[in-house]
CSV table of C-alpha atoms and ligand atoms in Angstrom, one decimal:
chain,number,residue,atom,x,y,z
C,5,MET,CA,-178.5,-43.8,-38.8
C,6,HIS,CA,-179.8,-46.8,-37.1
C,7,ARG,CA,-179.2,-47.4,-33.2
C,8,LYS,CA,-177.6,-50.5,-32.0
C,9,ALA,CA,-180.1,-53.3,-31.2
C,10,ASP,CA,-179.6,-56.4,-29.2
C,11,TYR,CA,-182.1,-58.4,-31.1
C,12,THR,CA,-181.7,-62.1,-30.1
C,13,SER,CA,-184.7,-63.4,-31.8
C,14,VAL,CA,-186.9,-63.0,-28.4
C,15,PHE,CA,-189.4,-60.6,-27.6
C,16,SER,CA,-191.5,-61.1,-24.5
C,17,ASN,CA,-194.5,-58.8,-25.9
C,18,PRO,CA,-195.5,-56.8,-28.8
C,19,ASP,CA,-194.6,-53.6,-27.1
C,20,GLU,CA,-191.0,-54.7,-27.3
C,21,VAL,CA,-191.4,-55.0,-30.9
C,22,LEU,CA,-192.6,-51.6,-31.2
C,23,SER,CA,-189.9,-49.9,-29.1
C,24,TYR,CA,-187.3,-52.1,-31.2
C,25,PHE,CA,-188.3,-50.5,-34.5
C,26,ASN,CA,-189.6,-47.1,-33.4
C,27,GLY,CA,-187.6,-44.1,-35.0
C,28,ARG,CA,-185.3,-46.4,-37.1
C,29,SER,CA,-184.9,-46.4,-40.8
C,30,ALA,CA,-185.5,-49.2,-43.6
C,31,LEU,CA,-184.2,-49.2,-47.1
C,32,LEU,CA,-186.6,-49.8,-49.9
C,33,ALA,CA,-185.0,-50.1,-53.4
C,34,THR,CA,-187.9,-49.1,-55.8
C,35,MET,CA,-188.1,-47.4,-59.0
C,36,HIS,CA,-192.2,-47.5,-58.9
C,37,GLY,CA,-193.1,-45.4,-56.1
C,38,LYS,CA,-193.9,-48.7,-53.9
C,39,GLU,CA,-193.0,-46.4,-50.8
C,40,GLN,CA,-196.3,-44.5,-51.3
C,41,ALA,CA,-198.2,-47.8,-50.5
C,42,ILE,CA,-195.5,-49.3,-47.9
C,43,ALA,CA,-194.2,-46.1,-46.1
C,44,PRO,CA,-197.5,-44.8,-44.2
C,45,VAL,CA,-198.3,-48.5,-43.0
C,46,LEU,CA,-195.0,-48.9,-41.5
C,47,ALA,CA,-194.4,-45.6,-40.1
C,48,GLU,CA,-198.3,-45.9,-38.3
C,49,GLY,CA,-197.7,-49.7,-37.5
C,50,LEU,CA,-194.0,-49.8,-36.2
C,51,GLY,CA,-193.0,-46.1,-36.2
C,52,LEU,CA,-190.3,-47.2,-38.7
C,53,GLN,CA,-189.2,-44.7,-41.6
C,54,VAL,CA,-189.0,-45.8,-45.0
C,55,GLU,CA,-186.2,-44.4,-47.2
C,56,VAL,CA,-185.7,-44.8,-51.0
C,57,PRO,CA,-182.1,-44.7,-52.1
C,58,LYS,CA,-181.5,-42.6,-55.1
C,59,GLY,CA,-180.2,-43.5,-58.5
C,60,PHE,CA,-180.5,-47.3,-57.9
C,61,ASN,CA,-181.8,-49.5,-60.8
C,62,THR,CA,-183.9,-52.2,-59.2
C,63,ASP,CA,-183.7,-53.8,-62.8
C,64,VAL,CA,-180.6,-55.4,-61.6
C,65,PHE,CA,-183.0,-57.8,-59.5
C,66,GLY,CA,-185.1,-58.7,-62.7
C,67,THR,CA,-188.1,-56.6,-64.4
C,68,PHE,CA,-191.7,-57.6,-63.3
C,69,ALA,CA,-192.4,-60.9,-64.1
C,70,GLY,CA,-196.2,-62.1,-64.4
C,71,ASP,CA,-195.6,-66.1,-64.5
C,72,VAL,CA,-194.8,-66.6,-60.9
C,73,GLU,CA,-197.3,-69.3,-60.0
C,74,ARG,CA,-197.1,-69.5,-56.0
C,75,PRO,CA,-196.3,-67.3,-53.4
C,76,ALA,CA,-193.5,-69.4,-52.2
C,77,PRO,CA,-191.0,-68.8,-55.0
C,78,GLN,CA,-192.2,-65.0,-54.8
C,79,VAL,CA,-191.0,-65.2,-51.3
C,80,GLU,CA,-187.9,-66.2,-52.2
C,81,THR,CA,-187.5,-63.5,-54.9
C,82,ALA,CA,-188.2,-60.9,-52.4
C,83,ALA,CA,-185.6,-62.4,-49.9
C,84,PHE,CA,-183.1,-62.6,-52.8
C,85,LYS,CA,-184.1,-58.6,-53.6
C,86,ALA,CA,-183.4,-57.8,-49.9
C,87,ALA,CA,-180.2,-59.7,-49.8
C,88,ALA,CA,-179.0,-57.8,-52.9
C,89,CYS,CA,-179.9,-54.6,-51.4
C,90,LEU,CA,-177.9,-55.4,-48.2
C,91,GLY,CA,-174.9,-56.3,-50.4
C,92,HIS,CA,-175.2,-53.0,-52.3
C,93,PHE,CA,-175.8,-50.6,-49.2
C,94,PRO,CA,-173.2,-51.7,-46.5
C,95,ASP,CA,-174.5,-49.1,-44.1
C,96,ALA,CA,-178.2,-50.3,-44.1
C,97,ASP,CA,-179.1,-52.7,-41.1
C,98,LEU,CA,-182.9,-52.8,-42.1
C,99,VAL,CA,-184.2,-53.1,-45.8
C,100,LEU,CA,-187.4,-54.0,-47.2
C,101,ALA,CA,-188.2,-55.6,-50.7
C,102,SER,CA,-191.4,-55.9,-52.6
C,103,GLU,CA,-192.7,-58.3,-54.9
C,104,GLY,CA,-195.8,-58.9,-56.9
C,105,ALA,CA,-197.1,-61.6,-59.2
C,106,PHE,CA,-200.4,-62.0,-61.5
C,107,TYR,CA,-201.4,-65.4,-62.4
C,108,GLY,CA,-204.6,-67.4,-63.3
C,109,HIS,CA,-206.6,-68.7,-60.1
C,110,PRO,CA,-205.6,-72.2,-59.7
C,111,GLU,CA,-209.3,-73.5,-59.6
C,112,SER,CA,-210.8,-70.8,-62.0
C,113,PRO,CA,-208.1,-69.9,-64.4
C,114,PHE,CA,-210.6,-67.2,-65.9
C,115,LEU,CA,-209.9,-65.2,-62.4
C,116,THR,CA,-206.6,-63.4,-62.3
C,117,VAL,CA,-204.9,-63.6,-58.7
C,118,ASN,CA,-202.6,-60.8,-57.6
C,119,THR,CA,-200.3,-61.7,-54.7
C,120,GLU,CA,-198.0,-59.0,-53.0
C,121,ILE,CA,-194.9,-59.6,-50.7
C,122,VAL,CA,-193.3,-56.9,-48.6
C,123,LEU,CA,-190.3,-58.5,-46.8
C,124,LEU,CA,-188.3,-57.1,-44.0
C,125,ARG,CA,-184.7,-58.0,-43.3
C,126,GLU,CA,-182.5,-57.2,-40.6
C,127,ARG,CA,-179.0,-57.5,-41.4
C,128,HIS,CA,-177.4,-57.9,-38.1
C,129,SER,CA,-179.7,-60.3,-36.8
C,130,GLY,CA,-180.9,-62.2,-39.8
C,131,LEU,CA,-184.3,-61.6,-38.8
C,132,GLN,CA,-186.8,-61.9,-41.8
C,133,VAL,CA,-190.4,-61.6,-42.0
C,134,ALA,CA,-192.6,-61.5,-45.2
C,135,GLY,CA,-196.1,-60.0,-45.3
C,136,ILE,CA,-198.2,-61.6,-47.9
C,137,SER,CA,-201.6,-60.6,-49.4
C,138,SER,CA,-203.4,-62.5,-52.3
C,139,ARG,CA,-206.5,-61.4,-54.0
C,140,THR,CA,-208.6,-61.7,-57.2
C,141,GLY,CA,-209.8,-58.1,-57.4
C,142,THR,CA,-207.1,-57.1,-59.8
C,143,MET,CA,-206.8,-54.4,-62.7
C,144,ALA,CA,-205.0,-56.7,-64.9
C,145,ALA,CA,-206.4,-57.5,-68.5
C,146,SER,CA,-205.5,-57.6,-72.1
C,147,SER,CA,-207.6,-57.4,-75.3
C,148,ASP,CA,-206.9,-57.5,-79.1
C,149,VAL,CA,-208.6,-54.5,-80.4
C,150,SER,CA,-208.7,-53.1,-84.3
C,151,THR,CA,-211.1,-50.2,-83.7
C,152,VAL,CA,-210.9,-46.9,-81.7
C,153,GLU,CA,-214.1,-47.8,-80.3
C,154,ALA,CA,-213.0,-51.1,-78.9
C,155,LEU,CA,-210.1,-49.5,-77.4
C,156,ARG,CA,-212.2,-46.8,-75.7
C,157,GLU,CA,-214.2,-49.2,-74.2
C,158,PHE,CA,-211.5,-51.3,-72.8
C,159,ALA,CA,-210.0,-48.0,-71.3
C,160,SER,CA,-213.2,-47.2,-69.8
C,161,ASN,CA,-213.6,-50.5,-68.3
C,162,MET,CA,-210.1,-50.6,-67.0
C,163,ASP,CA,-210.6,-46.9,-65.3
C,164,PHE,CA,-207.8,-45.4,-67.5
C,165,PRO,CA,-206.1,-43.0,-67.1
C,166,ARG,CA,-206.1,-43.7,-63.5
C,167,HIS,CA,-204.7,-47.0,-64.3
C,168,GLY,CA,-202.2,-47.0,-67.0
C,169,LEU,CA,-202.6,-48.9,-70.2
C,170,ILE,CA,-200.1,-50.4,-72.8
C,171,LEU,CA,-200.1,-51.0,-76.4
C,172,LYS,CA,-198.3,-53.8,-78.2
C,173,ALA,CA,-198.3,-54.8,-81.7
C,174,GLY,CA,-196.1,-57.2,-83.8
C,175,GLU,CA,-194.3,-60.6,-83.1
C,176,ALA,CA,-191.9,-60.8,-80.3
C,177,ALA,CA,-188.6,-59.9,-81.8
C,178,GLU,CA,-189.7,-56.8,-83.2
C,179,MET,CA,-192.6,-55.8,-81.0
C,180,THR,CA,-193.8,-52.2,-80.9
C,181,VAL,CA,-194.8,-51.4,-77.6
C,182,ARG,CA,-196.1,-47.9,-76.2
C,183,LYS,CA,-196.9,-46.9,-72.9
C,184,ASP,CA,-197.0,-44.0,-70.1
C,185,PHE,CA,-200.4,-42.5,-71.7
C,186,THR,CA,-202.0,-39.8,-69.6
C,187,ASP,CA,-205.1,-39.2,-71.2
C,188,LEU,CA,-207.5,-40.7,-73.8
C,189,PRO,CA,-205.9,-38.6,-77.0
C,190,SER,CA,-202.6,-39.5,-76.4
C,191,LEU,CA,-203.7,-43.2,-76.3
C,192,GLU,CA,-206.0,-43.1,-79.6
C,193,SER,CA,-203.5,-41.1,-81.6
C,194,ALA,CA,-200.6,-43.9,-80.4
C,195,PHE,CA,-203.2,-46.4,-81.4
C,196,SER,CA,-204.0,-44.7,-84.9
C,197,GLU,CA,-200.3,-44.7,-85.6
C,198,MET,CA,-199.8,-48.5,-84.8
C,199,ILE,CA,-203.1,-49.6,-86.6
C,200,ALA,CA,-202.0,-48.0,-89.9
C,201,THR,CA,-199.2,-50.8,-89.8
C,202,TYR,CA,-200.7,-53.5,-88.0
C,203,PRO,CA,-204.3,-55.4,-88.4
C,204,SER,CA,-204.9,-55.4,-84.6
C,205,ILE,CA,-203.2,-54.0,-81.5
C,206,THR,CA,-203.1,-55.8,-78.1
C,207,VAL,CA,-203.9,-53.3,-75.3
C,208,GLU,CA,-203.3,-54.3,-71.7
C,209,THR,CA,-203.3,-52.9,-68.3
C,210,ASP,CA,-199.8,-51.6,-67.0
C,211,LEU,CA,-198.9,-53.6,-63.8
C,212,ARG,CA,-196.4,-51.5,-62.7
C,213,ALA,CA,-197.2,-50.2,-59.3
C,214,HIS,CA,-196.9,-46.5,-60.2
C,215,ARG,CA,-199.5,-47.1,-62.9
C,216,ASN,CA,-201.9,-49.3,-61.1
C,217,PRO,CA,-203.3,-48.0,-58.1
C,218,MET,CA,-205.4,-51.1,-57.4
C,219,ARG,CA,-201.9,-52.9,-57.2
C,220,MET,CA,-200.6,-49.9,-54.8
C,221,GLU,CA,-203.4,-50.5,-52.6
C,222,HIS,CA,-202.8,-54.2,-52.4
C,223,ILE,CA,-199.0,-53.6,-51.9
C,224,ALA,CA,-200.2,-51.4,-48.6
C,225,LYS,CA,-202.4,-54.7,-47.6
C,226,ALA,CA,-199.2,-57.0,-47.7
C,227,ALA,CA,-197.3,-54.1,-45.6
C,228,GLN,CA,-200.2,-54.5,-43.2
C,229,ASP,CA,-199.7,-58.1,-42.9
C,230,LEU,CA,-196.0,-57.4,-42.3
C,231,VAL,CA,-196.8,-55.2,-39.5
C,232,ARG,CA,-199.1,-57.8,-38.3
C,233,ARG,CA,-196.7,-60.8,-38.4
C,234,LEU,CA,-193.9,-59.0,-36.8
C,235,LEU,CA,-196.3,-58.1,-33.9
C,236,ALA,CA,-197.3,-61.9,-33.5
C,237,LEU,CA,-194.9,-63.6,-31.4
C,238,CYS,CA,-194.3,-67.3,-30.6
C,239,PRO,CA,-195.3,-68.4,-27.2
C,240,GLN,CA,-192.4,-70.7,-26.7
C,241,CYS,CA,-189.4,-68.8,-28.2
C,242,GLY,CA,-190.6,-65.0,-29.0
C,243,HIS,CA,-189.8,-65.0,-32.6
C,244,PRO,CA,-192.0,-62.8,-34.7
C,245,ASP,CA,-194.3,-64.3,-37.3
C,246,PHE,CA,-196.3,-66.7,-35.4
C,247,VAL,CA,-199.5,-66.8,-37.5
C,248,VAL,CA,-201.6,-69.3,-39.2
C,249,LYS,CA,-199.7,-70.9,-42.1
C,250,ASP,CA,-201.6,-74.1,-42.7
C,251,PHE,CA,-204.7,-76.0,-41.9
C,252,GLU,CA,-206.2,-79.4,-41.6
C,253,ARG,CA,-209.0,-80.5,-43.4
C,254,GLY,CA,-212.0,-82.3,-42.1
C,255,LEU,CA,-214.9,-79.8,-41.0
C,256,PRO,CA,-218.0,-82.3,-40.2
C,257,CYS,CA,-220.7,-81.9,-42.6
C,258,GLU,CA,-223.7,-80.0,-41.0
C,259,LEU,CA,-226.2,-83.1,-42.2
C,260,CYS,CA,-224.3,-86.3,-42.4
C,261,ARG,CA,-221.2,-85.5,-40.0
C,262,ILE,CA,-218.8,-86.8,-42.6
C,263,PRO,CA,-215.4,-84.9,-42.7
C,264,THR,CA,-215.5,-82.7,-45.7
C,265,ARG,CA,-212.2,-80.8,-47.1
C,266,LEU,CA,-213.0,-77.6,-45.4
C,267,PRO,CA,-210.6,-76.5,-42.4
C,268,LEU,CA,-211.0,-78.3,-39.2
C,269,LYS,CA,-208.1,-76.8,-37.9
C,270,ASP,CA,-206.0,-73.7,-38.5
C,271,ILE,CA,-202.2,-74.3,-37.8
C,272,LEU,CA,-200.1,-71.7,-36.5
C,273,HIS,CA,-196.3,-72.6,-36.9
C,274,CYS,CA,-193.0,-70.8,-35.6
C,275,LYS,CA,-190.5,-71.5,-38.1
C,276,HIS,CA,-187.6,-70.6,-35.8
C,277,CYS,CA,-188.4,-73.3,-33.2
C,278,GLY,CA,-190.8,-75.4,-34.6
C,279,HIS,CA,-193.6,-74.6,-32.1
C,280,ARG,CA,-197.2,-75.2,-33.3
C,281,ASP,CA,-200.6,-74.5,-32.1
C,282,ALA,CA,-204.0,-74.9,-33.6
C,283,ILE,CA,-207.3,-73.3,-33.8
C,284,LEU,CA,-210.0,-75.5,-33.5
C,285,TYR,CA,-213.3,-74.5,-36.1
C,286,PRO,CA,-211.7,-71.6,-37.4
C,287,LYS,CA,-214.8,-70.9,-39.6
C,288,GLY,CA,-217.7,-72.6,-37.5
C,289,GLU,CA,-218.1,-75.9,-36.2
C,290,THR,CA,-220.0,-77.9,-39.2
C,291,ALA,CA,-219.7,-77.4,-43.1
C,292,TYR,CA,-222.5,-76.3,-45.4
C,293,ALA,CA,-223.8,-79.6,-47.0
C,294,GLY,CA,-223.4,-78.0,-50.3
C,295,HIS,CA,-219.6,-78.8,-49.5
C,296,CYS,CA,-220.1,-82.3,-48.8
C,297,ASP,CA,-219.1,-85.0,-51.3
C,298,TRP,CA,-221.7,-87.4,-49.6
C,299,CYS,CA,-224.8,-85.2,-49.4
C,300,ASN,CA,-223.7,-83.0,-52.5
C,301,PRO,CA,-221.5,-85.3,-54.8
H,12,ZN,ZN1,-222.9,-84.5,-45.9
H,13,ZN,ZN1,-191.0,-70.1,-31.6
């Protein structure tokens, strides 16, 4: 199934990475069609084939959680899924894990952020790299509605039925949940049944990947980031994932030259050997005075 490889954490150039992965296959345990987003990107970027195991219940990894706050624990969850997948499929050498979260923007809580992770792990070498993508453009919302008109308006704003909707009513212990609607009449008839019993119904977007095309596009972005990181080699040790991982604040204000909180340097970091490099002035040599605490307190 996979050819014997001689990975020693060292690639001397990106072409070696490409020939290392070309023609091999990686297992992706998903019940939500995520291979539709990931497979084309990895086939084009690395020549890697994605295989989805049949009859594998990914719920053993935990169901979708919307309460993860930062990318770091999300990468850990993806790593845990990848390790569980290796444990479950002893013949697989390469596995992929995908993990997503939706949460309030730390500085603008009314904005929803969607962070998607696509992680690749190789059993025999221990190579593990996570592609990450975060964005605020999401199809994630919820509303309490009590009329069919309000339901229709929400459905139209949320691009239903291209994006799935879920209806919920009642208290946690005995909540009624209806989903997997494919058209407006079926959504409306479920709503009419529920509103006969409950004063108002919560309608929310379905965040499962196969019912949320916007999320699916975003998973593809995370897969692109994975390809980018696999091809970004540390100049010191040849390990992949030598990319910008941090920054130093202090870009001078365009008017008064006092350092601002904007990035002065982007920091590239190799977690394999610890090598660091910096890109000075990643976004121009001065900061707009509007960002200066002195000129625009
Ligand atoms: Zn200033
Ligand atoms: Zn290194």
